XYZ file of C-alpha atoms in Angstrom:
576
model
C 0.000 0.000 0.000
C 2.942 2.392 0.456
C 3.416 2.981 -3.288
C -0.044 2.088 -4.658
C -2.135 3.856 -2.035
C 0.209 6.468 -0.465
C -2.653 8.194 1.372
C -3.997 5.011 2.964
C -4.365 4.961 6.764
C -2.310 1.778 6.741
C 0.776 3.404 5.196
C 2.445 4.444 8.536
C 2.055 0.940 9.960
C 3.258 -0.697 6.737
C 6.257 1.648 6.547
C 7.154 0.899 10.160
C 6.863 -2.855 9.582
C 9.152 -2.565 6.554
C 11.669 -0.520 8.565
C 11.614 -3.051 11.411
C 12.177 -5.867 8.910
C 15.268 -4.134 7.538
C 16.431 -3.557 11.122
C 16.139 -7.273 11.958
C 18.050 -8.073 8.762
C 20.791 -5.655 9.964
C 20.290 -3.502 6.879
C 20.488 -0.445 9.075
C 20.687 2.298 6.459
C 17.563 1.053 4.671
C 15.819 0.792 8.026
C 16.859 4.345 8.894
C 15.425 5.665 5.640
C 11.996 4.150 6.334
C 11.977 5.187 10.004
C 12.708 8.760 8.904
C 9.904 8.468 6.361
C 7.434 7.668 9.138
C 8.700 10.512 11.310
C 8.650 13.135 8.547
C 5.329 12.252 6.870
C 3.313 11.033 9.847
C 4.530 13.193 12.680
C 1.393 12.831 14.809
C 0.643 9.219 14.026
C 0.520 6.575 16.785
C 3.419 4.731 15.122
C 5.774 7.737 15.091
C 7.111 7.379 18.685
C 8.273 3.841 17.896
C 9.853 4.974 14.602
C 11.702 7.806 16.365
C 12.834 5.398 19.090
C 14.019 2.880 16.518
C 15.946 5.664 14.773
C 18.008 5.985 17.953
C 18.589 2.225 17.988
C 19.835 2.347 14.381
C 22.243 5.158 15.196
C 23.679 3.042 17.997
C 24.169 0.156 15.564
C 26.056 2.338 13.076
C 28.181 3.838 15.860
C 26.686 7.334 15.944
C 25.951 7.724 19.672
C 25.397 11.487 19.609
C 22.688 11.121 16.949
C 21.191 8.276 18.984
C 21.036 10.472 22.082
C 19.322 13.201 20.070
C 16.705 10.713 18.797
C 15.961 9.283 22.248
C 15.700 12.745 23.773
C 13.277 13.820 21.068
C 11.023 10.857 21.925
C 11.000 11.902 25.605
C 10.384 15.531 24.695
C 7.695 15.092 22.024
C 5.959 11.914 23.209
C 6.382 11.949 27.008
C 3.336 9.860 27.845
C 4.191 6.918 25.617
C 5.874 3.597 26.398
C 8.721 4.607 24.085
C 9.490 7.647 26.235
C 10.202 5.243 29.114
C 12.247 2.980 26.846
C 14.184 5.986 25.538
C 15.191 6.947 29.064
C 16.660 3.456 29.598
C 18.441 3.523 26.243
C 19.843 6.948 27.101
C 21.190 5.587 30.392
C 22.874 2.700 28.534
C 24.272 5.012 25.852
C 25.709 7.434 28.419
C 27.365 4.473 30.140
C 28.967 3.323 26.880
C 30.203 6.873 26.320
C 31.801 6.907 29.815
C 29.354 9.529 31.045
C 28.708 7.514 34.171
C 27.199 10.179 36.415
C 24.641 11.139 33.802
C 23.776 7.483 33.292
C 23.325 6.990 37.040
C 21.074 10.034 37.250
C 18.740 8.682 34.557
C 18.608 5.236 36.176
C 17.666 6.852 39.492
C 14.851 8.735 37.717
C 13.519 5.493 36.237
C 13.581 3.667 39.590
C 11.962 6.594 41.404
C 9.210 7.071 38.840
C 8.416 3.346 38.759
C 9.914 1.473 41.757
C 8.688 -1.884 40.526
C 10.894 -1.535 37.430
C 13.963 -2.794 39.326
C 12.131 -6.119 39.643
C 10.983 -6.231 36.020
C 13.975 -4.602 34.290
C 17.282 -6.260 35.315
C 19.276 -3.790 33.186
C 18.509 -1.013 35.697
C 20.482 -2.637 38.505
C 23.137 -4.048 36.158
C 23.933 -0.678 34.602
C 23.679 1.054 37.967
C 26.216 -1.362 39.445
C 28.570 -1.004 36.487
C 28.335 2.788 36.673
C 29.284 2.664 40.347
C 32.230 0.409 39.502
C 33.525 2.756 36.805
C 33.260 5.681 39.239
C 35.328 3.757 41.808
C 32.400 3.350 44.196
C 33.115 -0.342 44.628
C 30.991 -0.989 47.696
C 27.900 0.495 45.992
C 28.725 -1.495 42.861
C 29.049 -4.756 44.781
C 25.790 -4.300 46.716
C 23.849 -3.279 43.599
C 25.118 -6.172 41.477
C 24.506 -8.684 44.261
C 20.946 -7.390 44.407
C 20.662 -7.725 40.625
C 21.806 -11.345 40.621
C 19.536 -12.232 43.549
C 16.482 -10.653 41.926
C 17.272 -11.983 38.453
C 19.127 -15.301 38.871
C 18.384 -16.552 35.362
C 19.372 -13.670 33.090
C 21.880 -14.381 30.315
C 24.468 -11.869 31.479
C 24.934 -13.350 34.968
C 28.377 -14.705 34.015
C 29.482 -11.091 33.487
C 27.786 -9.938 36.692
C 29.570 -12.587 38.771
C 32.885 -11.506 37.268
C 32.148 -7.849 38.011
C 31.160 -8.694 41.605
C 34.495 -10.508 41.935
C 36.216 -7.374 40.620
C 34.534 -5.226 43.266
C 35.654 -7.557 46.049
C 39.191 -7.458 44.680
C 39.200 -3.652 44.587
C 37.867 -3.581 48.164
C 40.771 -5.773 49.288
C 38.653 -8.887 49.904
C 40.771 -11.030 47.605
C 39.633 -14.407 48.909
C 36.011 -13.456 48.219
C 36.937 -12.208 44.761
C 38.576 -15.556 43.909
C 35.409 -17.355 45.016
C 33.229 -15.327 42.671
C 35.648 -15.725 39.750
C 35.474 -19.475 40.314
C 31.686 -19.351 40.578
C 31.513 -17.755 37.124
C 33.825 -20.468 35.767
C 31.883 -23.254 37.485
C 28.336 -22.145 36.593
C 29.015 -20.775 33.098
C 32.105 -22.699 31.869
C 31.754 -21.800 28.169
C 30.852 -18.147 28.674
C 32.887 -15.010 28.106
C 32.455 -14.251 31.807
C 34.170 -17.544 32.633
C 36.962 -16.630 30.254
C 37.391 -13.172 31.799
C 37.351 -14.722 35.288
C 40.018 -17.218 34.228
C 42.211 -14.412 32.919
C 41.656 -12.448 36.132
C 42.701 -15.449 38.206
C 45.728 -15.982 35.999
C 46.853 -12.411 36.606
C 46.041 -12.473 40.336
C 47.011 -16.002 41.329
C 48.098 -16.760 44.871
C 50.971 -19.052 45.735
C 50.445 -21.533 48.553
C 52.969 -23.741 50.316
C 55.066 -25.446 47.680
C 54.347 -22.755 45.084
C 51.201 -24.476 43.833
C 48.427 -22.100 42.825
C 45.234 -22.597 44.769
C 42.011 -21.495 43.101
C 39.631 -21.301 46.039
C 36.132 -22.727 45.376
C 33.027 -20.806 46.451
C 31.319 -21.824 49.677
C 29.114 -24.883 49.210
C 30.875 -26.148 46.069
C 32.962 -29.317 46.145
C 36.638 -28.354 46.109
C 37.456 -31.470 44.076
C 36.035 -29.655 41.064
C 38.923 -27.215 41.213
C 42.439 -27.773 40.013
C 45.623 -26.996 41.875
C 48.147 -25.591 39.396
C 51.846 -26.118 39.995
C 52.771 -22.825 38.328
C 51.042 -19.903 36.594
C 51.957 -21.152 33.139
C 50.077 -24.400 33.706
C 47.070 -22.230 34.452
C 47.649 -20.198 31.267
C 47.836 -23.379 29.219
C 44.590 -24.618 30.728
C 42.834 -21.377 29.800
C 44.011 -21.660 26.186
C 42.912 -25.297 26.034
C 39.457 -24.640 27.495
C 38.764 -21.596 25.329
C 40.619 -22.436 22.103
C 37.398 -22.222 20.061
C 36.325 -18.904 21.505
C 36.083 -16.205 18.808
C 38.433 -14.081 20.855
C 41.021 -16.833 21.355
C 43.583 -14.574 19.716
C 42.984 -12.015 22.450
C 43.147 -14.743 25.106
C 46.591 -15.886 24.004
C 47.769 -12.299 23.633
C 46.634 -11.537 27.176
C 48.436 -14.630 28.432
C 51.597 -13.596 26.563
C 51.406 -10.221 28.327
C 50.914 -11.909 31.723
C 53.901 -14.155 31.049
C 55.910 -11.091 30.152
C 54.877 -9.444 33.429
C 56.006 -12.598 35.253
C 59.399 -12.172 33.521
C 58.845 -15.470 31.702
C 59.929 -13.958 28.425
C 60.620 -17.161 26.542
C 57.168 -18.489 27.460
C 55.653 -15.209 26.229
C 57.505 -15.539 22.928
C 56.251 -19.099 22.483
C 52.661 -18.020 23.183
C 52.856 -15.331 20.497
C 54.224 -17.941 18.084
C 51.186 -20.087 18.784
C 49.012 -17.128 17.839
C 50.888 -16.846 14.546
C 49.958 -20.404 13.620
C 46.266 -19.434 13.617
C 46.195 -15.676 13.041
C 48.246 -13.041 11.203
C 50.585 -10.960 13.327
C 48.962 -7.700 14.501
C 50.862 -4.619 15.621
C 49.975 -5.255 19.269
C 51.244 -8.830 19.127
C 54.350 -7.658 17.319
C 54.976 -5.160 20.122
C 54.521 -7.832 22.820
C 56.818 -10.211 20.943
C 59.415 -7.497 20.480
C 59.243 -6.433 24.138
C 59.640 -10.050 25.265
C 62.687 -10.541 23.049
C 64.262 -7.319 24.291
C 63.634 -8.219 27.933
C 64.903 -11.781 27.374
C 68.052 -10.513 25.644
C 68.649 -7.954 28.393
C 68.325 -10.723 30.972
C 70.689 -12.990 29.020
C 73.257 -10.207 28.576
C 73.409 -9.786 32.363
C 73.888 -13.540 32.750
C 76.443 -13.549 29.904
C 74.350 -16.124 28.017
C 75.564 -14.883 24.650
C 75.175 -18.156 22.773
C 71.544 -18.349 23.935
C 70.886 -14.926 22.413
C 72.431 -15.938 19.105
C 70.475 -19.200 19.080
C 67.272 -17.173 19.448
C 68.422 -14.867 16.687
C 69.217 -17.678 14.268
C 65.910 -19.387 15.029
C 63.772 -16.252 14.600
C 65.945 -14.261 12.235
C 63.071 -13.515 9.834
C 61.184 -11.608 12.520
C 64.138 -10.081 14.369
C 65.804 -8.748 11.213
C 62.673 -6.670 10.536
C 62.583 -5.308 14.076
C 61.932 -1.611 14.540
C 63.581 -1.711 17.959
C 67.268 -0.734 18.108
C 67.548 -2.500 21.495
C 67.202 -5.812 19.662
C 70.174 -5.176 17.378
C 72.240 -3.728 20.226
C 71.741 -6.898 22.281
C 72.525 -9.237 19.382
C 75.540 -7.112 18.481
C 76.793 -7.274 22.059
C 76.437 -11.072 22.023
C 78.478 -11.320 18.818
C 81.074 -8.897 20.233
C 81.421 -10.845 23.488
C 82.074 -14.009 21.463
C 84.707 -12.173 19.357
C 82.607 -12.418 16.164
C 83.400 -8.836 15.324
C 82.205 -8.688 11.703
C 78.763 -9.949 12.701
C 78.760 -7.620 15.692
C 79.498 -4.637 13.466
C 76.648 -5.642 11.132
C 74.175 -5.634 14.055
C 75.445 -2.356 15.458
C 75.052 -0.824 11.997
C 71.399 -1.924 11.945
C 70.869 -0.296 15.335
C 72.645 2.849 14.115
C 69.967 3.459 11.469
C 67.497 4.383 14.198
C 69.549 7.317 15.506
C 70.861 10.643 14.346
C 74.633 10.808 14.723
C 74.395 13.260 17.612
C 71.835 11.093 19.427
C 73.654 7.764 19.405
C 73.360 6.032 22.809
C 76.540 5.033 24.669
C 76.047 1.285 24.060
C 75.960 1.906 20.318
C 79.028 4.170 20.327
C 81.003 1.587 22.275
C 79.764 -1.365 20.215
C 80.562 0.307 16.905
C 83.905 1.569 18.173
C 85.003 -1.802 19.545
C 83.921 -3.670 16.399
C 85.804 -1.240 14.172
C 88.857 -1.388 16.436
C 88.898 -5.175 16.120
C 88.542 -4.828 12.353
C 91.494 -2.361 12.260
C 89.497 0.738 11.272
C 91.323 2.661 13.973
C 90.520 6.227 12.915
C 86.753 5.700 12.902
C 86.974 3.689 16.111
C 88.908 6.495 17.815
C 86.272 9.050 16.780
C 83.476 6.890 18.192
C 85.309 6.283 21.464
C 86.013 10.014 21.722
C 82.277 10.732 21.256
C 81.485 8.272 24.024
C 83.830 9.809 26.595
C 82.729 13.324 25.693
C 78.944 12.797 25.639
C 78.611 10.157 28.363
C 81.521 10.698 30.801
C 79.859 8.643 33.547
C 78.989 5.607 31.436
C 80.403 2.261 32.563
C 82.299 1.683 29.289
C 84.129 5.027 29.340
C 87.298 3.608 31.010
C 87.422 0.950 28.287
C 87.035 3.683 25.656
C 89.986 5.599 27.130
C 91.996 2.381 27.044
C 91.198 1.827 23.365
C 92.024 5.452 22.520
C 95.344 4.999 24.333
C 96.084 1.840 22.340
C 95.295 3.561 19.044
C 97.546 6.516 19.900
C 100.245 4.062 20.966
C 100.127 2.376 17.553
C 100.456 5.826 15.984
C 103.516 6.392 18.222
C 101.827 9.388 19.875
C 103.225 8.309 23.192
C 102.426 11.370 25.336
C 98.734 11.434 24.328
C 98.516 7.666 24.657
C 99.900 7.812 28.195
C 97.333 10.454 29.246
C 94.388 8.363 28.043
C 95.780 5.154 29.536
C 96.245 6.799 32.933
C 92.589 7.916 32.884
C 91.582 4.357 32.043
C 93.750 3.016 34.856
C 92.244 5.420 37.398
C 88.705 4.246 36.578
C 89.106 0.629 35.456
C 86.517 -2.003 36.428
C 85.981 -5.746 36.122
C 85.300 -5.661 32.381
C 88.696 -4.060 31.858
C 91.946 -5.722 32.885
C 94.293 -3.558 34.935
C 97.155 -5.680 33.660
C 96.301 -4.802 30.040
C 96.273 -1.086 30.805
C 99.581 -1.222 32.679
C 101.122 -3.228 29.825
C 100.141 -0.497 27.351
C 101.495 2.151 29.738
C 104.816 0.259 29.839
C 104.866 0.317 26.032
C 104.299 4.107 25.955
C 107.150 4.628 28.415
C 109.340 2.369 26.345
C 108.434 4.398 23.259
C 109.424 7.568 25.119
C 112.716 5.855 26.053
C 111.875 6.025 29.751
C 113.189 2.512 30.169
C 113.452 2.332 33.942
C 109.838 3.450 34.370
C 108.799 0.994 31.679
C 110.606 -1.805 33.543
C 108.756 -0.868 36.750
C 105.432 -1.068 34.910
C 106.252 -4.476 33.407
C 107.133 -5.781 36.881
C 103.737 -4.532 38.094
C 102.080 -6.448 35.256
C 103.947 -9.635 36.211
C 102.682 -9.307 39.792
C 99.092 -8.800 38.608
C 99.146 -11.695 36.160
C 100.783 -14.048 38.665
C 97.911 -13.394 41.100
C 95.423 -14.077 38.301
C 97.240 -17.229 37.120
C 97.230 -15.735 33.610
C 100.325 -17.638 32.499
C 99.792 -17.255 28.754
C 99.820 -13.469 29.085
C 102.658 -13.670 31.606
C 104.877 -15.381 29.016
C 104.457 -12.455 26.605
C 105.245 -9.916 29.337
C 108.431 -11.787 30.246
C 109.493 -11.600 26.590
C 108.808 -7.853 26.432
C 110.603 -7.197 29.725
C 113.554 -9.347 28.670
C 113.860 -7.352 25.453
C 113.756 -4.108 27.432
C 116.549 -5.305 29.703
C 118.599 -6.132 26.600
C 117.988 -2.606 25.310
C 119.297 -1.134 28.575
C 122.327 -3.460 28.545
C 121.215 -5.319 31.676
C 122.080 -8.782 30.332
C 121.884 -10.468 33.712
C 118.245 -9.498 34.336
C 117.483 -10.055 30.675
C 118.789 -13.630 30.956
C 116.835 -14.309 34.153
C 113.626 -12.923 32.636
C 113.988 -14.895 29.398
C 114.764 -18.047 31.396
C 111.494 -17.520 33.284
C 109.670 -17.220 29.973
C 111.187 -20.463 28.664
C 110.304 -22.298 31.872
C 106.656 -21.404 31.247
C 106.736 -23.042 27.812
C 109.022 -26.003 28.308
C 106.868 -28.268 26.151
C 106.356 -25.708 23.401
C 108.372 -26.595 20.296
C 107.059 -23.616 18.354
C 109.220 -21.146 16.502
C 108.525 -18.434 19.110
C 110.407 -20.443 21.709
C 113.431 -20.757 19.393
C 113.524 -16.991 18.979
C 113.565 -16.541 22.767
C 116.317 -19.156 23.084
C 118.401 -17.279 20.492
C 118.038 -14.004 22.419
C 118.914 -15.771 25.668
C 121.987 -17.293 24.026
C 123.054 -13.753 23.103
C 122.710 -12.714 26.753
C 124.837 -15.698 27.844
C 127.523 -14.710 25.350
C 127.625 -11.158 26.633
C 127.788 -12.458 30.197
C 130.730 -14.705 29.242
C 128.700 -17.929 29.603
C 129.793 -19.338 26.276
C 129.011 -22.947 27.232
C 125.411 -22.086 28.119
C 125.082 -20.116 24.885
C 126.422 -23.006 22.749
C 124.080 -25.495 24.427
C 121.040 -23.375 23.476
C 122.324 -22.683 19.978
C 122.926 -26.392 19.252
C 119.341 -27.194 20.337
C 118.013 -24.567 17.963
C 120.312 -25.687 15.143
C 119.139 -29.296 15.534
C 115.463 -28.305 15.185
C 113.469 -28.403 11.980
C 113.032 -24.653 12.126
C 115.201 -23.621 9.187
C 115.168 -19.849 9.896
C 116.150 -19.968 13.562
C 118.263 -23.076 12.966
C 120.260 -21.317 10.272
C 120.806 -18.279 12.506
C 121.886 -20.507 15.396
C 124.336 -22.358 13.127
C 125.886 -19.052 12.037
C 126.301 -17.958 15.676
C 127.911 -21.302 16.556
C 130.409 -20.803 13.739
C 131.099 -17.278 14.954
C 131.762 -18.537 18.508
C 134.049 -21.284 17.181
C 136.034 -18.765 15.125
C 136.398 -16.447 18.082
C 137.515 -19.307 20.286
C 140.149 -20.369 17.721
C 141.364 -16.789 17.415
C 141.659 -16.633 21.187
C 143.535 -19.895 21.324
C 146.007 -18.748 18.627
C 146.684 -15.535 20.541
C 147.437 -17.452 23.660
């Protein structure tokens, strides 16, 4: 009749029926068009209040709450004596709640209850929304009492699983944690497949209590057999149980994400990473999950760096390289770079530090990056760039823990450039502030080398002796051998052949079983000391051992010295 008989008395009703049909079919824009048609063409008709009310409902469905409020208010204003005016007041209260306008929502609910006291018995939403408004306003005692009243008056409503969970929340906020656990469990027990049960499970997972031997006790409500409740040995067993029980829930992705976050909060970073990976098997990676995964990796790597578990970090990296290489977190690359650096894989370390460097302007580089880049370049012999980075570190972050090490590296670089005075200054600063990561013996060794370069031989000898004392205490015999060689050479330079011989003898004693060419070179130098000390027999004994070896270079040199000694001896004999 709408098109054929537009002036028929049945047109408003027919139009409203058509609009309601579209509404039920969720074709909201078509429904809105027909509701508006009723309101505009039949303003004073008996069907208009319902059409105007339904207009508000459509606006809610298409996420236009302000327009919905306007529609509901117009019903109350223009048709105050109708049933839809009362309904509009309730819808307004709900809408204000959803818009976080809790006080306004409470005010409307109070009006409804005052105007029609019996409505709290016939309309469960009044008490439910009142209780939730109180909760959002932090009035937890009012919220608890109101929701308890709601569930007692309306024990069979569909949303009771949510109400039980909210009551548990109020008890928790009021400090009555045991009571809150009972109500969470009641929601799980009575409505096991519901969203309320899921929310209660998540709440329990995040608020678990440890009892006795660290088992997690989920306390059953009064009157319910405790055998129905599990005792979890650890929180992660509880998390796994939640995933298992709710794996088919449409929001299972959210469930696992929430559990990953809880695991992260428990500092169980590897478990959190594995939970996110389980999400990836069923769902594409969202930004939020990516952030949780990234945060867990960063926290895990930070933890492993402190424990010096460098291989563990690199195993994680190799296993999840595809994700980690696309990270937008420089902390990830800094940690992996540090692991490579600690294991002396300096090319790989430099590659990671370079990736981290892309996230910073040159002037904003953090100290860990400056040190990592500098150390990697130093190890790869790019000394000029390394020196510049170390200099930036000591200038910008003078109190950072790696600054003494940076001064040490700068001193070493200057030493190689034979800038002995500048090298000594930097090495002394390093020595004054050294810590466990930096060996005092290494610094003093470099200081001895600077003094030797400046021809301050006696001071250099004193420094080498200090190094020998330090290394002896540390049982660092491999390093001690090298220091003995350096000190022996310094004694030879100063003409102190006696101390040179003693020092080189000490070096040889440390490597008695070493048949390497380095030992033959030391023996040749020691033989020279013996000759200058007049111990020709001792010198010849060493030289013959070298000559008899398969080392052609040192053997040939030893043979020549033997011939020279023989000639000198014959000349001496002829003179006598």
